[in-house]
PDB file of C-alpha atoms in Angstrom:
ATOM      1  CA  MET I   1      83.288  59.844 137.418  1.00 62.00           C
ATOM      2  CA  GLU I   2      82.143  58.333 134.129  1.00 64.00           C
ATOM      3  CA  ILE I   3      79.726  60.321 131.939  1.00 72.00           C
ATOM      4  CA  SER I   4      78.248  59.680 128.492  1.00 73.00           C
ATOM      5  CA  GLN I   5      79.643  61.733 125.617  1.00 73.00           C
ATOM      6  CA  GLU I   6      76.298  63.387 124.921  1.00 76.00           C
ATOM      7  CA  SER I   7      75.864  64.434 128.555  1.00 81.00           C
ATOM      8  CA  MET I   8      79.473  65.582 128.701  1.00 86.00           C
ATOM      9  CA  SER I   9      78.911  68.247 126.041  1.00 86.00           C
ATOM     10  CA  ARG I  10      75.959  69.627 128.034  1.00 88.00           C
ATOM     11  CA  ILE I  11      78.052  69.713 131.215  1.00 89.00           C
ATOM     12  CA  THR I  12      81.120  71.413 129.752  1.00 90.00           C
ATOM     13  CA  GLY I  13      79.163  73.933 127.690  1.00 87.00           C
ATOM     14  CA  ALA I  14      80.297  75.665 124.507  1.00 87.00           C
ATOM     15  CA  LYS I  15      84.107  75.825 124.407  1.00 87.00           C
ATOM     16  CA  ASP I  16      84.205  74.347 127.939  1.00 89.00           C
ATOM     17  CA  GLU I  17      82.822  77.614 129.387  1.00 92.00           C
ATOM     18  CA  ASN I  18      81.105  75.866 132.320  1.00 93.00           C
ATOM     19  CA  ILE I  19      84.324  74.097 133.313  1.00 93.00           C
ATOM     20  CA  GLN I  20      86.274  77.361 133.044  1.00 93.00           C
ATOM     21  CA  LEU I  21      83.786  79.118 135.335  1.00 92.00           C
ATOM     22  CA  ILE I  22      84.185  76.445 138.005  1.00 94.00           C
ATOM     23  CA  GLU I  23      87.987  76.506 137.785  1.00 94.00           C
ATOM     24  CA  GLU I  24      87.959  80.317 138.107  1.00 93.00           C
ATOM     25  CA  ARG I  25      85.923  80.083 141.325  1.00 92.00           C
ATOM     26  CA  TYR I  26      87.601  77.124 143.063  1.00 95.00           C
ATOM     27  CA  PRO I  27      91.264  76.097 143.465  1.00 94.00           C
ATOM     28  CA  VAL I  28      90.819  72.892 141.465  1.00 95.00           C
ATOM     29  CA  ARG I  29      91.794  71.447 138.124  1.00 94.00           C
ATOM     30  CA  ILE I  30      89.104  69.633 136.122  1.00 93.00           C
ATOM     31  CA  THR I  31      90.273  67.149 133.509  1.00 91.00           C
ATOM     32  CA  VAL I  32      87.860  65.774 130.915  1.00 87.00           C
ATOM     33  CA  ARG I  33      88.958  62.744 128.892  1.00 84.00           C
ATOM     34  CA  GLY I  34      86.405  60.857 126.877  1.00 76.00           C
ATOM     35  CA  GLY I  35      83.649  59.976 129.309  1.00 78.00           C
ATOM     36  CA  MET I  36      85.689  60.566 132.452  1.00 86.00           C
ATOM     37  CA  VAL I  37      85.936  63.674 134.640  1.00 88.00           C
ATOM     38  CA  ALA I  38      88.660  64.069 137.251  1.00 91.00           C
ATOM     39  CA  VAL I  39      88.721  66.848 139.867  1.00 93.00           C
ATOM     40  CA  VAL I  40      92.024  67.466 141.640  1.00 93.00           C
ATOM     41  CA  GLY I  41      93.271  70.195 143.974  1.00 92.00           C
ATOM     42  CA  PRO I  42      95.423  70.878 147.033  1.00 92.00           C
ATOM     43  CA  ASP I  43      92.458  71.062 149.442  1.00 93.00           C
ATOM     44  CA  ARG I  44      89.877  68.373 150.073  1.00 93.00           C
ATOM     45  CA  GLU I  45      86.850  70.665 150.650  1.00 93.00           C
ATOM     46  CA  PRO I  46      86.777  72.481 147.267  1.00 92.00           C
ATOM     47  CA  VAL I  47      87.423  69.189 145.477  1.00 94.00           C
ATOM     48  CA  ALA I  48      84.408  67.671 147.272  1.00 94.00           C
ATOM     49  CA  ILE I  49      82.226  70.713 146.474  1.00 94.00           C
ATOM     50  CA  VAL I  50      83.141  70.662 142.781  1.00 94.00           C
ATOM     51  CA  SER I  51      82.745  66.882 142.529  1.00 93.00           C
ATOM     52  CA  ASP I  52      79.243  67.120 144.004  1.00 93.00           C
ATOM     53  CA  LEU I  53      78.364  70.012 141.672  1.00 93.00           C
ATOM     54  CA  ILE I  54      79.543  68.133 138.587  1.00 91.00           C
ATOM     55  CA  GLY I  55      77.658  65.050 139.784  1.00 91.00           C
ATOM     56  CA  GLN I  56      74.445  67.101 139.912  1.00 91.00           C
ATOM     57  CA  MET I  57      75.229  68.577 136.493  1.00 92.00           C
ATOM     58  CA  SER I  58      75.706  65.052 135.141  1.00 90.00           C
ATOM     59  CA  ARG I  59      72.287  63.897 136.346  1.00 89.00           C
ATOM     60  CA  ILE I  60      70.681  67.009 134.844  1.00 88.00           C
ATOM     61  CA  ALA I  61      72.494  66.474 131.527  1.00 89.00           C
ATOM     62  CA  ASP I  62      71.390  62.814 131.425  1.00 88.00           C
ATOM     63  CA  LYS I  63      67.783  64.078 131.312  1.00 85.00           C
ATOM     64  CA  GLY I  64      68.597  66.082 128.181  1.00 84.00           C
ATOM     65  CA  ASP I  65      68.676  69.545 129.755  1.00 84.00           C
ATOM     66  CA  LYS I  66      71.175  72.144 128.587  1.00 84.00           C
ATOM     67  CA  ILE I  67      73.260  73.667 131.387  1.00 89.00           C
ATOM     68  CA  ARG I  68      74.014  77.363 130.894  1.00 86.00           C
ATOM     69  CA  PRO I  69      76.882  79.360 132.415  1.00 88.00           C
ATOM     70  CA  SER I  70      74.419  81.625 134.248  1.00 83.00           C
ATOM     71  CA  GLU I  71      72.953  78.589 136.025  1.00 86.00           C
ATOM     72  CA  VAL I  72      76.406  77.285 136.994  1.00 91.00           C
ATOM     73  CA  ARG I  73      77.330  80.744 138.298  1.00 88.00           C
ATOM     74  CA  TYR I  74      74.111  80.968 140.318  1.00 86.00           C
ATOM     75  CA  CYS I  75      74.699  77.550 141.911  1.00 90.00           C
ATOM     76  CA  MET I  76      78.242  78.515 142.927  1.00 91.00           C
ATOM     77  CA  ASP I  77      76.892  81.737 144.451  1.00 87.00           C
ATOM     78  CA  MET I  78      74.344  79.720 146.433  1.00 86.00           C
ATOM     79  CA  ILE I  79      77.053  77.358 147.688  1.00 90.00           C
ATOM     80  CA  ALA I  80      79.045  80.388 148.849  1.00 88.00           C
ATOM     81  CA  ASN I  81      76.001  81.965 150.563  1.00 82.00           C
ATOM     82  CA  LYS I  82      74.141  78.905 151.884  1.00 81.00           C
ATOM     83  CA  GLY I  83      76.781  76.170 151.976  1.00 86.00           C
ATOM     84  CA  SER I  84      74.986  73.916 149.472  1.00 85.00           C
ATOM     85  CA  VAL I  85      72.640  73.941 146.492  1.00 86.00           C
ATOM     86  CA  ASP I  86      70.068  71.568 145.042  1.00 86.00           C
ATOM     87  CA  MET I  87      70.845  72.265 141.404  1.00 87.00           C
ATOM     88  CA  GLU I  88      68.616  69.463 140.146  1.00 83.00           C
ATOM     89  CA  SER I  89      65.492  71.069 141.654  1.00 81.00           C
ATOM     90  CA  LEU I  90      66.009  74.108 139.404  1.00 79.00           C
ATOM     91  CA  TYR I  91      65.359  71.926 136.356  1.00 79.00           C
ATOM     92  CA  ASP I  92      62.087  70.524 137.690  1.00 75.00           C
ATOM     93  CA  GLY I  93      58.731  72.259 137.523  1.00 71.00           C
ATOM     94  CA  LEU I  94      58.283  73.255 133.888  1.00 77.00           C
ATOM     95  CA  LEU I  95      56.218  76.471 133.786  1.00 81.00           C
ATOM     96  CA  CYS I  96      55.365  76.620 130.102  1.00 82.00           C
ATOM     97  CA  MET I  97      56.778  76.439 126.608  1.00 83.00           C
ATOM     98  CA  THR I  98      57.567  79.456 124.462  1.00 84.00           C
ATOM     99  CA  ALA I  99      56.014  79.835 121.021  1.00 82.00           C
ATOM    100  CA  ARG I 100      59.228  78.297 119.624  1.00 83.00           C
ATOM    101  CA  GLY I 101      59.034  75.277 121.919  1.00 81.00           C
ATOM    102  CA  LYS I 102      61.658  76.384 124.441  1.00 82.00           C
ATOM    103  CA  PRO I 103      60.959  75.245 128.036  1.00 80.00           C
ATOM    104  CA  VAL I 104      60.566  77.961 130.683  1.00 84.00           C
ATOM    105  CA  ARG I 105      61.534  77.125 134.259  1.00 84.00           C
ATOM    106  CA  PRO I 106      62.337  79.156 137.370  1.00 86.00           C
ATOM    107  CA  LYS I 107      66.092  79.608 137.288  1.00 84.00           C
ATOM    108  CA  THR I 108      66.728  80.395 140.957  1.00 86.00           C
ATOM    109  CA  ILE I 109      65.369  79.359 144.344  1.00 87.00           C
ATOM    110  CA  GLY I 110      63.869  82.844 144.721  1.00 89.00           C
ATOM    111  CA  GLN I 111      62.044  82.492 141.412  1.00 91.00           C
ATOM    112  CA  ARG I 112      60.660  79.106 142.483  1.00 90.00           C
ATOM    113  CA  ALA I 113      59.296  80.706 145.666  1.00 91.00           C
ATOM    114  CA  TYR I 114      57.777  83.496 143.556  1.00 95.00           C
ATOM    115  CA  VAL I 115      55.926  81.091 141.254  1.00 94.00           C
ATOM    116  CA  LYS I 116      54.675  79.062 144.226  1.00 93.00           C
ATOM    117  CA  ALA I 117      53.418  82.257 145.889  1.00 96.00           C
ATOM    118  CA  ILE I 118      51.462  83.189 142.746  1.00 96.00           C
ATOM    119  CA  ARG I 119      49.806  79.778 142.678  1.00 94.00           C
ATOM    120  CA  ASP I 120      49.023  79.732 146.404  1.00 95.00           C
ATOM    121  CA  ASN I 121      47.750  83.299 146.924  1.00 96.00           C
ATOM    122  CA  ASP I 122      45.235  85.760 145.512  1.00 96.00           C
ATOM    123  CA  ILE I 123      47.595  88.752 145.627  1.00 97.00           C
ATOM    124  CA  VAL I 124      51.378  88.632 145.385  1.00 97.00           C
ATOM    125  CA  PHE I 125      53.725  91.602 145.750  1.00 97.00           C
ATOM    126  CA  THR I 126      57.205  91.045 144.330  1.00 95.00           C
ATOM    127  CA  VAL I 127      60.042  93.463 144.919  1.00 94.00           C
ATOM    128  CA  GLY I 128      63.429  93.026 143.313  1.00 91.00           C
ATOM    129  CA  PRO I 129      66.062  94.507 141.014  1.00 87.00           C
ATOM    130  CA  ALA I 130      66.033  94.465 137.223  1.00 82.00           C
ATOM    131  CA  GLY I 131      66.579  91.080 135.629  1.00 83.00           C
ATOM    132  CA  THR I 132      65.082  88.875 138.345  1.00 88.00           C
ATOM    133  CA  GLY I 133      62.155  87.712 136.188  1.00 88.00           C
ATOM    134  CA  LYS I 134      59.425  89.554 138.117  1.00 91.00           C
ATOM    135  CA  THR I 135      57.414  90.456 135.029  1.00 89.00           C
ATOM    136  CA  TYR I 136      58.254  87.472 132.827  1.00 90.00           C
ATOM    137  CA  LEU I 137      57.248  84.823 135.369  1.00 93.00           C
ATOM    138  CA  ALA I 138      53.991  86.659 136.128  1.00 94.00           C
ATOM    139  CA  VAL I 139      53.193  86.650 132.407  1.00 92.00           C
ATOM    140  CA  CYS I 140      53.993  82.907 132.215  1.00 92.00           C
ATOM    141  CA  GLU I 141      51.521  82.141 134.986  1.00 94.00           C
ATOM    142  CA  ALA I 142      48.918  84.465 133.441  1.00 94.00           C
ATOM    143  CA  VAL I 143      49.184  82.653 130.094  1.00 93.00           C
ATOM    144  CA  ASN I 144      48.989  79.255 131.840  1.00 92.00           C
ATOM    145  CA  MET I 145      45.789  80.233 133.659  1.00 94.00           C
ATOM    146  CA  LEU I 146      44.263  81.715 130.504  1.00 93.00           C
ATOM    147  CA  LYS I 147      44.969  78.542 128.499  1.00 91.00           C
ATOM    148  CA  ALA I 148      43.606  76.375 131.334  1.00 91.00           C
ATOM    149  CA  GLY I 149      40.409  78.446 131.478  1.00 94.00           C
ATOM    150  CA  THR I 150      41.017  79.392 135.109  1.00 94.00           C
ATOM    151  CA  VAL I 151      40.676  83.061 134.120  1.00 96.00           C
ATOM    152  CA  SER I 152      38.866  84.562 131.151  1.00 95.00           C
ATOM    153  CA  ARG I 153      41.221  87.468 130.529  1.00 95.00           C
ATOM    154  CA  ILE I 154      44.517  89.087 131.406  1.00 95.00           C
ATOM    155  CA  VAL I 155      44.704  92.746 132.387  1.00 94.00           C
ATOM    156  CA  LEU I 156      48.040  94.555 132.101  1.00 90.00           C
ATOM    157  CA  VAL I 157      48.392  97.745 134.123  1.00 90.00           C
ATOM    158  CA  ARG I 158      51.251 100.194 134.511  1.00 85.00           C
ATOM    159  CA  PRO I 159      51.528 103.706 135.958  1.00 85.00           C
ATOM    160  CA  ALA I 160      52.505 106.139 133.209  1.00 70.00           C
ATOM    161  CA  VAL I 161      54.837 108.470 135.048  1.00 58.00           C
ATOM    162  CA  GLU I 162      58.263 107.815 133.557  1.00 50.00           C
ATOM    163  CA  ALA I 163      57.965 110.327 130.710  1.00 41.00           C
ATOM    164  CA  GLY I 164      57.025 113.160 133.025  1.00 44.00           C
ATOM    165  CA  GLU I 165      53.995 113.901 130.857  1.00 43.00           C
ATOM    166  CA  SER I 166      50.251 113.573 131.301  1.00 49.00           C
ATOM    167  CA  LEU I 167      48.704 110.946 129.030  1.00 49.00           C
ATOM    168  CA  GLY I 168      46.353 113.587 127.676  1.00 53.00           C
ATOM    169  CA  PHE I 169      49.255 115.467 126.118  1.00 52.00           C
ATOM    170  CA  LEU I 170      50.695 112.428 124.354  1.00 52.00           C
ATOM    171  CA  PRO I 171      49.682 111.830 120.707  1.00 56.00           C
ATOM    172  CA  GLY I 172      47.372 109.021 119.588  1.00 59.00           C
ATOM    173  CA  ASP I 173      44.436 107.102 121.028  1.00 58.00           C
ATOM    174  CA  LEU I 174      44.489 105.406 124.444  1.00 56.00           C
ATOM    175  CA  LYS I 175      46.198 102.239 123.169  1.00 59.00           C
ATOM    176  CA  GLU I 176      48.922 104.250 121.428  1.00 63.00           C
ATOM    177  CA  LYS I 177      49.457 106.430 124.510  1.00 60.00           C
ATOM    178  CA  VAL I 178      49.867 103.453 126.851  1.00 60.00           C
ATOM    179  CA  GLU I 179      51.767 101.058 124.588  1.00 65.00           C
ATOM    180  CA  PRO I 180      55.302 102.444 125.194  1.00 66.00           C
ATOM    181  CA  TYR I 181      54.875 101.975 128.947  1.00 64.00           C
ATOM    182  CA  LEU I 182      53.767  98.353 128.518  1.00 68.00           C
ATOM    183  CA  ARG I 183      56.464  97.310 126.058  1.00 72.00           C
ATOM    184  CA  PRO I 184      58.306  95.051 128.585  1.00 70.00           C
ATOM    185  CA  LEU I 185      55.056  93.150 129.148  1.00 76.00           C
ATOM    186  CA  TYR I 186      54.466  92.944 125.399  1.00 82.00           C
ATOM    187  CA  ASP I 187      57.924  91.442 124.863  1.00 85.00           C
ATOM    188  CA  ALA I 188      57.148  88.613 127.291  1.00 85.00           C
ATOM    189  CA  PHE I 189      53.821  87.868 125.601  1.00 88.00           C
ATOM    190  CA  PHE I 190      55.421  87.948 122.141  1.00 90.00           C
ATOM    191  CA  GLU I 191      57.853  85.230 123.229  1.00 89.00           C
ATOM    192  CA  LEU I 192      55.141  83.048 124.769  1.00 90.00           C
ATOM    193  CA  LEU I 193      52.278  83.547 122.284  1.00 89.00           C
ATOM    194  CA  THR I 194      53.849  85.063 119.115  1.00 88.00           C
ATOM    195  CA  PRO I 195      53.051  88.707 118.252  1.00 88.00           C
ATOM    196  CA  GLU I 196      50.190  87.726 115.940  1.00 91.00           C
ATOM    197  CA  ARG I 197      48.363  85.634 118.528  1.00 91.00           C
ATOM    198  CA  PHE I 198      48.922  88.271 121.197  1.00 90.00           C
ATOM    199  CA  MET I 199      47.407  90.997 119.009  1.00 90.00           C
ATOM    200  CA  ARG I 200      44.378  88.786 118.279  1.00 93.00           C
ATOM    201  CA  TYR I 201      43.825  88.433 122.022  1.00 93.00           C
ATOM    202  CA  VAL I 202      44.131  92.207 122.425  1.00 89.00           C
ATOM    203  CA  ASP I 203      41.630  92.829 119.600  1.00 91.00           C
ATOM    204  CA  LYS I 204      39.139  90.470 121.277  1.00 93.00           C
ATOM    205  CA  ASN I 205      39.778  92.080 124.685  1.00 92.00           C
ATOM    206  CA  VAL I 206      41.001  88.764 126.093  1.00 95.00           C
ATOM    207  CA  ILE I 207      44.178  90.652 126.930  1.00 93.00           C
ATOM    208  CA  GLU I 208      43.563  94.243 127.999  1.00 90.00           C
ATOM    209  CA  VAL I 209      46.159  96.966 128.446  1.00 84.00           C
ATOM    210  CA  ALA I 210      45.397 100.015 130.539  1.00 82.00           C
ATOM    211  CA  PRO I 211      47.116 102.813 132.440  1.00 83.00           C
ATOM    212  CA  LEU I 212      46.612 102.700 136.188  1.00 87.00           C
ATOM    213  CA  ALA I 213      44.569 105.919 136.120  1.00 82.00           C
ATOM    214  CA  TYR I 214      41.872 104.199 134.037  1.00 82.00           C
ATOM    215  CA  MET I 215      41.282 101.427 136.608  1.00 87.00           C
ATOM    216  CA  ARG I 216      39.277 103.586 139.003  1.00 87.00           C
ATOM    217  CA  GLY I 217      35.674 102.472 139.491  1.00 87.00           C
ATOM    218  CA  ARG I 218      36.100  99.064 137.846  1.00 90.00           C
ATOM    219  CA  THR I 219      35.612  95.548 139.230  1.00 91.00           C
ATOM    220  CA  LEU I 220      37.637  92.809 137.534  1.00 93.00           C
ATOM    221  CA  ASN I 221      36.195  89.293 137.788  1.00 95.00           C
ATOM    222  CA  ASP I 222      37.853  86.086 136.510  1.00 96.00           C
ATOM    223  CA  SER I 223      40.987  88.041 135.598  1.00 96.00           C
ATOM    224  CA  PHE I 224      44.715  87.720 136.004  1.00 97.00           C
ATOM    225  CA  ILE I 225      45.862  91.279 136.697  1.00 96.00           C
ATOM    226  CA  ILE I 226      49.493  92.357 136.482  1.00 95.00           C
ATOM    227  CA  LEU I 227      50.553  95.741 137.843  1.00 94.00           C
ATOM    228  CA  ASP I 228      54.081  96.368 136.614  1.00 91.00           C
ATOM    229  CA  GLU I 229      56.491  99.100 137.809  1.00 90.00           C
ATOM    230  CA  ALA I 230      54.404  99.432 140.972  1.00 92.00           C
ATOM    231  CA  GLN I 231      57.116 101.445 142.712  1.00 93.00           C
ATOM    232  CA  ASN I 232      55.711 104.395 140.751  1.00 91.00           C
ATOM    233  CA  THR I 233      52.270 104.215 142.361  1.00 92.00           C
ATOM    234  CA  THR I 234      51.205 106.470 145.209  1.00 91.00           C
ATOM    235  CA  PRO I 235      49.675 104.857 148.336  1.00 93.00           C
ATOM    236  CA  GLU I 236      46.248 106.066 147.171  1.00 93.00           C
ATOM    237  CA  GLN I 237      46.714 104.498 143.727  1.00 93.00           C
ATOM    238  CA  MET I 238      47.861 101.213 145.258  1.00 94.00           C
ATOM    239  CA  LYS I 239      44.754 101.019 147.448  1.00 95.00           C
ATOM    240  CA  MET I 240      42.565 101.831 144.444  1.00 94.00           C
ATOM    241  CA  PHE I 241      44.226  99.109 142.341  1.00 94.00           C
ATOM    242  CA  ILE I 242      44.011  96.335 144.939  1.00 94.00           C
ATOM    243  CA  THR I 243      40.317  97.034 145.565  1.00 93.00           C
ATOM    244  CA  ARG I 244      39.530  96.469 141.861  1.00 92.00           C
ATOM    245  CA  MET I 245      39.748  92.699 142.345  1.00 92.00           C
ATOM    246  CA  GLY I 246      36.548  90.748 141.842  1.00 93.00           C
ATOM    247  CA  PHE I 247      35.599  87.074 142.158  1.00 94.00           C
ATOM    248  CA  GLY I 248      37.931  84.477 140.632  1.00 94.00           C
ATOM    249  CA  SER I 249      40.736  86.971 140.073  1.00 96.00           C
ATOM    250  CA  LYS I 250      44.420  86.967 140.902  1.00 96.00           C
ATOM    251  CA  ALA I 251      46.751  89.974 141.051  1.00 96.00           C
ATOM    252  CA  VAL I 252      50.534  90.165 140.805  1.00 97.00           C
ATOM    253  CA  ILE I 253      52.187  93.479 141.658  1.00 96.00           C
ATOM    254  CA  THR I 254      55.847  93.902 140.712  1.00 95.00           C
ATOM    255  CA  GLY I 255      58.362  96.676 141.224  1.00 93.00           C
ATOM    256  CA  ASP I 256      61.874  97.791 142.103  1.00 91.00           C
ATOM    257  CA  LEU I 257      62.064 100.191 145.038  1.00 89.00           C
ATOM    258  CA  THR I 258      65.497 101.394 143.922  1.00 84.00           C
ATOM    259  CA  GLN I 259      63.979 102.903 140.744  1.00 85.00           C
ATOM    260  CA  VAL I 260      61.162 105.155 141.997  1.00 85.00           C
ATOM    261  CA  ASP I 261      60.304 107.929 139.512  1.00 83.00           C
ATOM    262  CA  LEU I 262      57.682 109.704 141.617  1.00 83.00           C
ATOM    263  CA  PRO I 263      58.139 113.428 142.344  1.00 82.00           C
ATOM    264  CA  ALA I 264      60.395 114.211 145.280  1.00 80.00           C
ATOM    265  CA  GLY I 265      58.619 113.859 148.594  1.00 80.00           C
ATOM    266  CA  ARG I 266      55.990 111.380 147.357  1.00 85.00           C
ATOM    267  CA  LYS I 267      56.042 107.969 149.035  1.00 90.00           C
ATOM    268  CA  SER I 268      55.826 104.857 146.890  1.00 93.00           C
ATOM    269  CA  GLY I 269      52.630 102.842 147.295  1.00 92.00           C
ATOM    270  CA  LEU I 270      54.690  99.668 146.911  1.00 93.00           C
ATOM    271  CA  PHE I 271      56.808 100.650 149.906  1.00 93.00           C
ATOM    272  CA  VAL I 272      53.888 101.645 152.143  1.00 93.00           C
ATOM    273  CA  VAL I 273      51.724  98.616 151.331  1.00 94.00           C
ATOM    274  CA  GLN I 274      54.252  96.213 152.841  1.00 91.00           C
ATOM    275  CA  ASP I 275      53.438  97.478 156.334  1.00 92.00           C
ATOM    276  CA  ILE I 276      49.700  97.800 155.742  1.00 93.00           C
ATOM    277  CA  LEU I 277      48.929  94.350 154.323  1.00 94.00           C
ATOM    278  CA  LYS I 278      51.598  92.199 155.956  1.00 89.00           C
ATOM    279  CA  GLY I 279      50.119  89.070 157.538  1.00 90.00           C
ATOM    280  CA  ILE I 280      46.781  89.082 155.687  1.00 94.00           C
ATOM    281  CA  LYS I 281      45.758  85.607 154.518  1.00 94.00           C
ATOM    282  CA  GLY I 282      45.815  85.225 150.741  1.00 95.00           C
ATOM    283  CA  ILE I 283      48.460  87.941 150.306  1.00 96.00           C
ATOM    284  CA  ASP I 284      52.171  87.202 150.059  1.00 96.00           C
ATOM    285  CA  PHE I 285      55.290  89.344 149.681  1.00 96.00           C
ATOM    286  CA  ILE I 286      58.284  88.014 147.773  1.00 95.00           C
ATOM    287  CA  ARG I 287      61.657  89.712 147.728  1.00 94.00           C
ATOM    288  CA  LEU I 288      64.033  88.770 144.920  1.00 92.00           C
ATOM    289  CA  GLU I 289      67.687  89.581 145.428  1.00 86.00           C
ATOM    290  CA  ASN I 290      70.815  90.317 143.465  1.00 81.00           C
ATOM    291  CA  VAL I 291      71.531  86.564 143.287  1.00 80.00           C
ATOM    292  CA  ASP I 292      68.217  86.054 141.430  1.00 83.00           C
ATOM    293  CA  VAL I 293      69.278  88.228 138.473  1.00 79.00           C
ATOM    294  CA  VAL I 294      69.166  86.002 135.393  1.00 72.00           C
ATOM    295  CA  ARG I 295      70.205  88.477 132.709  1.00 64.00           C
ATOM    296  CA  HIS I 296      73.752  88.992 131.450  1.00 62.00           C
ATOM    297  CA  GLN I 297      76.328  88.572 134.229  1.00 63.00           C
ATOM    298  CA  ILE I 298      77.211  92.269 134.017  1.00 70.00           C
ATOM    299  CA  VAL I 299      73.654  93.166 135.157  1.00 68.00           C
ATOM    300  CA  GLN I 300      74.192  91.291 138.421  1.00 65.00           C
ATOM    301  CA  ARG I 301      77.454  93.169 138.953  1.00 72.00           C
ATOM    302  CA  VAL I 302      75.785  96.502 138.206  1.00 76.00           C
ATOM    303  CA  VAL I 303      72.961  95.776 140.677  1.00 68.00           C
ATOM    304  CA  ALA I 304      75.487  94.794 143.378  1.00 72.00           C
ATOM    305  CA  ALA I 305      77.530  97.949 142.743  1.00 81.00           C
ATOM    306  CA  TYR I 306      74.470 100.190 143.084  1.00 79.00           C
ATOM    307  CA  GLU I 307      73.420  98.417 146.288  1.00 72.00           C
ATOM    308  CA  GLU I 308      76.883  98.985 147.748  1.00 79.00           C
ATOM    309  CA  TYR I 309      76.819 102.645 146.674  1.00 80.00           C
ATOM    310  CA  GLU I 310      73.399 103.198 148.300  1.00 75.00           C
ATOM    311  CA  LYS I 311      74.615 101.656 151.553  1.00 75.00           C
ATOM    312  CA  ARG I 312      77.619 104.002 151.579  1.00 81.00           C
ATOM    313  CA  THR I 313      75.589 107.113 150.788  1.00 79.00           C
ATOM    314  CA  GLN I 314      72.918 106.313 153.395  1.00 66.00           C
TER     315      GLN I 314
END
């Protein structure tokens, strides 16, 4: 197949790392000369798979998009699991731009389903391992709705149980007590808004940060509410949180049920709620998997290893 020189550099990646990944996975040899790519191998099927994949990569590159090794690896995983992949669809549907002008898109099919669920429902529960974009994508949608005027504020909530201490015994005022627990959410906002703009929003109470315990008795109207690390809520806390929603609000609840830090014997509210609220209109449950991990490749391997270990020990 013939490809322009500019598109070719996007396809091959830095030091041909994308080509090397494909050759490591399939029994083929990929030759790049000028604007031509040739795929050869002893078996017809892998040659056809790789040719189709490179064809999709070429059409993506022609639009000016950079193709990263993590995206190539994900597409090969999907081909192995599902038999095919629509790689081009992963580069459609721009979510937002970072403060530095970098485009943000869902990077996996699971992430696309997650974003669609947020847009189509009032409450979305998302369960998945570390690195699947649960928090980051929720923040993207929250910022989009705030900028569009669909909501008037964003409320960030997290249970403060990881340190094993009561908030009352931690030094500082409420903001200083809660801030360490909300740092992952802060990092996402810093990338999308810049730290200075984010802090201005916090000062004006457009963005509010609060521990879960301080939500009792409130009603939140016209708000985008994110409950992060929800695996560390009790069933009673989860019920209390969900019933805080007022008119014009949307809630996204994220968590990883493999990382529950509650005292032994306490059930996770995120686990229990799946049976209680399943099938209710306006509420959706999304499960992100190991294949949706978009951090460093080693994170995906670590998650898979822990899943295998838990299956053996159970």
